[in-house]
């Protein structure tokens, strides 16, 4: 159900990292394979590489028996068609110029709701031995320029795990997460003694401060999540989009944790 790129093609990114073995794998720009995190795991476990992209990632997945399928759902295709028509009033998509804006149906742009712009999932885990692992998986920024890679498959940006400290992951605007090496930053803050919640907030503040340092009030839209070796967790997000919340699974079952919104 992820949204496609500007050409209407779903391109997926994913990464995984295993703290116990200090090992990582990732795929980027992967088309036609529904489970990119599983492919990233095979890159981690069955090769001496960390990241495969595009055609190479697809051939790699096929070699392990993954089946290709069309990932563009009808709902996502309809959203892409609406985006294409609304993108500009000076291109040729949409009603002909002489009918545009008229009262008749044939003069109207396609109608429908605005859709979300990211579709990323982080999963971070610590087991009973204190071993830590994580994945981040996404269809990325909707309507992205074909070939654009986000933060999710980049170890240190969309995901980082240090078995002696904890793990962190990111969702939201990947460009900022890449520039700030945010997941690595969060784990290093925890190494310095910050709680997962504090470390996530530190990453938000760091990014906002960097824009302010160049005289710009731009506040991007990211959310960070972190756990430490003891099983403590936290999350924080930029103010756009409401409060931060994550789902926590532990011995007692499932619960929702509300983090903080700052920036
Ligand atoms: N965080 C997902 C992306 O920017 O692609």
Coordinates of C-alpha atoms and ligand atoms in Angstrom, one line a residue:
X1 CA 0.0 0.0 0.0
X2 CA 3.0 2.3 -0.1
X3 CA 2.8 5.4 -2.4
X4 CA 4.9 5.3 -5.6
X5 CA 7.5 7.7 -7.0
X6 CA 6.9 10.4 -9.5
X7 CA 6.6 7.8 -12.3
X8 CA 4.0 5.8 -10.4
X9 CA 6.5 3.0 -9.5
X10 CA 6.8 1.8 -5.9
X11 CA 10.5 1.7 -4.8
X12 CA 11.2 0.3 -1.4
X13 CA 14.1 0.9 1.0
X14 CA 15.0 -1.2 4.1
X15 CA 17.7 -2.0 6.6
X16 CA 18.4 -4.3 9.5
X17 CA 21.1 -4.5 12.1
X18 CA 22.1 -7.1 14.6
X19 CA 23.9 -5.8 17.6
X20 CA 25.1 -9.2 18.9
X21 CA 27.1 -9.9 15.7
X22 CA 27.8 -6.3 14.7
X23 CA 26.3 -7.0 11.3
X24 CA 24.0 -5.1 9.0
X25 CA 22.2 -5.3 5.7
X26 CA 20.2 -3.0 3.5
X27 CA 18.4 -2.7 0.2
X28 CA 17.4 0.5 -1.6
X29 CA 15.3 1.4 -4.6
X30 CA 13.9 -2.2 -4.6
X31 CA 11.0 -2.8 -7.0
X32 CA 8.3 -5.5 -7.1
X33 CA 9.3 -7.3 -3.8
X34 CA 6.8 -6.9 -1.0
X35 CA 9.2 -7.6 1.9
X36 CA 12.3 -5.5 1.5
X37 CA 13.4 -6.0 5.2
X38 CA 13.6 -9.8 4.6
X39 CA 15.9 -9.1 1.6
X40 CA 18.0 -6.7 3.7
X41 CA 18.3 -9.5 6.3
X42 CA 19.6 -11.9 3.7
X43 CA 22.2 -9.2 2.5
X44 CA 23.3 -9.1 6.2
X45 CA 23.3 -12.9 6.8
X46 CA 24.4 -14.3 3.4
X47 CA 26.8 -11.8 2.0
X48 CA 29.9 -9.8 3.0
X49 CA 28.2 -6.6 1.8
X50 CA 25.9 -4.1 3.6
X51 CA 23.8 -2.5 0.9
X52 CA 22.4 -3.5 -2.5
X53 CA 20.4 -1.2 -4.7
X54 CA 18.0 -1.2 -7.7
X55 CA 18.4 -4.0 -10.2
X56 CA 21.1 -5.7 -8.2
X57 CA 18.9 -5.9 -5.2
X58 CA 16.0 -7.2 -7.2
X59 CA 18.2 -10.0 -8.8
X60 CA 19.6 -10.8 -5.4
X61 CA 16.0 -11.2 -4.0
X62 CA 15.0 -13.3 -7.0
X63 CA 18.0 -15.6 -6.5
X64 CA 16.6 -16.4 -3.0
X65 CA 13.2 -17.2 -4.4
X66 CA 11.4 -14.0 -3.7
X67 CA 8.5 -13.6 -6.2
X68 CA 8.0 -10.3 -8.1
X69 CA 4.5 -8.7 -7.9
X70 CA 2.9 -5.4 -8.7
X71 CA 3.1 -3.4 -5.5
X72 CA 1.0 -0.5 -6.7
X73 CA -2.4 -0.9 -5.1
X74 CA -5.4 0.6 -6.7
X75 CA -5.8 3.1 -3.9
X76 CA -2.1 4.2 -4.2
X77 CA -2.5 4.5 -8.0
X78 CA -5.6 6.7 -7.6
X79 CA -3.6 8.9 -5.2
X80 CA -0.7 9.2 -7.6
X81 CA -3.1 10.1 -10.5
X82 CA -4.5 12.9 -8.3
X83 CA -1.0 14.1 -7.4
X84 CA 0.0 14.2 -11.1
X85 CA -3.0 16.3 -12.0
X86 CA -2.5 18.7 -9.1
X87 CA 1.2 19.0 -9.5
X88 CA 1.1 22.0 -11.8
X89 CA -1.5 24.0 -13.8
X90 CA 1.1 24.7 -16.5
X91 CA 1.6 21.1 -17.7
X92 CA -0.7 19.0 -19.8
X93 CA -2.1 16.7 -17.1
X94 CA -5.7 17.4 -16.2
X95 CA -8.6 18.8 -18.1
X96 CA -7.8 20.7 -21.4
X97 CA -7.1 24.4 -20.8
X98 CA -10.3 25.5 -22.5
X99 CA -12.4 23.4 -20.1
X100 CA -10.3 23.9 -16.9
X101 CA -12.2 25.6 -14.1
X102 CA -15.5 25.3 -15.9
X103 CA -18.7 24.1 -14.2
X104 CA -18.9 20.8 -16.0
X105 CA -17.3 17.5 -14.7
X106 CA -15.0 17.4 -17.7
X107 CA -13.3 20.6 -16.5
X108 CA -12.6 19.4 -12.9
X109 CA -9.4 18.0 -11.5
X110 CA -9.6 14.5 -10.1
X111 CA -11.1 14.8 -6.6
X112 CA -10.1 12.9 -3.5
X113 CA -8.3 13.2 -0.1
X114 CA -4.8 14.4 0.4
X115 CA -2.6 11.3 1.2
X116 CA 0.2 10.8 3.6
X117 CA 3.7 11.4 2.4
X118 CA 5.8 8.8 4.2
X119 CA 5.3 5.2 5.0
X120 CA 8.1 4.1 7.3
X121 CA 8.2 1.5 10.1
X122 CA 10.9 1.0 12.7
X123 CA 11.1 -2.1 14.8
X124 CA 13.6 -2.1 17.6
X125 CA 14.1 -5.1 20.0
X126 CA 16.0 -6.1 23.0
X127 CA 15.8 -9.8 24.2
X128 CA 16.2 -11.4 27.6
X129 CA 20.0 -11.6 27.1
X130 CA 20.2 -7.9 26.4
X131 CA 21.0 -8.5 22.7
X132 CA 19.6 -5.7 20.5
X133 CA 18.5 -5.6 16.9
X134 CA 16.3 -3.4 14.6
X135 CA 14.8 -2.9 11.2
X136 CA 13.6 0.1 9.3
X137 CA 11.5 -0.4 6.2
X138 CA 9.6 2.0 3.9
X139 CA 8.2 3.0 0.5
X140 CA 9.8 6.3 1.3
X141 CA 8.8 9.8 0.3
X142 CA 5.7 9.7 -1.9
X143 CA 6.2 11.1 -5.4
X144 CA 10.0 11.1 -5.0
X145 CA 12.3 11.6 -8.0
X146 CA 12.9 8.1 -9.3
X147 CA 16.1 6.7 -7.8
X148 CA 15.9 8.9 -4.7
X149 CA 17.1 6.9 -1.6
X150 CA 15.9 8.0 1.8
X151 CA 17.4 7.5 5.2
X152 CA 15.8 4.1 5.9
X153 CA 18.4 1.9 4.3
X154 CA 21.4 3.9 5.5
X155 CA 23.0 2.5 8.6
X156 CA 23.5 5.3 11.1
X157 CA 20.7 7.4 9.5
X158 CA 17.4 5.5 9.5
X159 CA 18.7 2.8 11.9
X160 CA 21.6 2.1 14.2
X161 CA 22.2 -0.6 16.8
X162 CA 25.0 -0.9 19.3
X163 CA 24.8 -4.0 21.4
X164 CA 26.5 -2.4 24.4
X165 CA 24.1 0.6 24.4
X166 CA 20.8 0.4 22.5
X167 CA 19.2 1.1 19.2
X168 CA 17.5 4.0 17.4
X169 CA 15.4 4.5 14.3
X170 CA 13.8 7.3 12.3
X171 CA 10.7 8.0 10.3
X172 CA 9.7 11.2 8.5
X173 CA 11.8 13.4 6.2
X174 CA 14.8 11.3 5.3
X175 CA 16.9 14.1 3.9
X176 CA 17.4 15.6 7.4
X177 CA 18.0 12.2 9.0
X178 CA 20.8 11.5 6.5
X179 CA 22.4 14.9 7.0
X180 CA 22.4 14.5 10.8
X181 CA 23.3 10.8 11.0
X182 CA 20.4 10.9 13.5
X183 CA 20.1 7.2 14.6
X184 CA 23.9 7.0 15.2
X185 CA 23.7 10.4 17.1
X186 CA 20.9 9.1 19.3
X187 CA 22.8 5.9 20.2
X188 CA 25.9 7.9 21.0
X189 CA 23.9 10.2 23.2
X190 CA 22.6 7.1 25.1
X191 CA 26.2 6.0 25.4
X192 CA 26.9 9.3 27.1
X193 CA 24.2 8.5 29.7
X194 CA 21.1 10.1 28.2
X195 CA 17.8 8.1 28.5
X196 CA 16.2 6.9 25.2
X197 CA 13.6 9.7 25.6
X198 CA 16.2 12.4 26.2
X199 CA 18.4 11.1 23.3
X200 CA 15.5 11.3 20.9
X201 CA 14.8 14.8 22.0
X202 CA 18.5 15.7 21.6
X203 CA 18.3 14.7 17.9
X204 CA 15.2 16.9 17.3
X205 CA 17.0 19.8 19.0
X206 CA 20.2 19.2 17.0
X207 CA 18.4 19.3 13.6
X208 CA 16.3 22.4 14.5
X209 CA 19.4 24.2 15.8
X210 CA 21.3 23.5 12.6
X211 CA 18.6 25.2 10.6
X212 CA 18.5 28.1 13.0
X213 CA 22.3 28.4 12.8
X214 CA 21.9 29.3 9.2
X215 CA 19.2 31.8 9.9
X216 CA 16.4 29.5 8.8
X217 CA 13.2 28.7 10.7
X218 CA 12.6 25.5 8.7
X219 CA 11.2 22.8 11.0
X220 CA 11.2 19.4 9.2
X221 CA 9.0 16.5 10.1
X222 CA 10.9 13.6 11.7
X223 CA 10.1 11.1 14.5
X224 CA 12.8 9.2 16.4
X225 CA 12.4 6.1 18.5
X226 CA 15.0 4.5 20.8
X227 CA 15.5 1.7 23.2
X228 CA 18.4 0.9 25.5
X229 CA 19.9 -2.4 26.8
X230 CA 17.8 -2.3 29.9
X231 CA 14.6 -2.2 27.8
X232 CA 13.8 1.5 28.5
X233 CA 12.4 3.3 25.5
X234 CA 11.4 6.7 24.2
X235 CA 10.3 8.7 21.2
X236 CA 10.1 12.3 20.0
X237 CA 8.9 14.1 17.0
X238 CA 8.9 17.5 15.4
X239 CA 5.7 19.4 16.2
X240 CA 4.1 18.9 12.7
X241 CA 1.7 16.0 12.8
X242 CA 0.8 15.8 16.5
X243 CA 2.2 13.8 19.3
X244 CA 4.8 11.0 19.1
X245 CA 3.5 7.6 19.9
X246 CA 5.0 4.1 19.6
X247 CA 3.6 0.6 20.2
X248 CA 5.6 -1.3 22.9
X249 CA 5.5 -5.0 23.2
X250 CA 6.8 -6.6 26.4
X251 CA 6.1 -9.5 28.8
X252 CA 2.9 -7.8 29.9
X253 CA 1.5 -7.4 26.3
X254 CA 1.1 -4.4 24.0
X255 CA 0.8 -0.8 25.0
X256 CA 1.0 2.6 23.4
X257 CA 3.6 5.0 24.7
X258 CA 3.3 8.7 24.1
X259 CA 6.6 10.5 23.6
X260 CA 7.2 14.2 23.2
X261 CA 6.7 16.7 20.5
X262 CA 9.3 19.5 20.3
X263 CA 11.1 21.8 18.0
Ligands
LIG1 N1 12.1 8.3 6.1 C1 11.7 7.7 4.9 C2 12.2 8.5 3.8 O1 12.5 9.6 3.8 O2 12.3 7.9 2.7

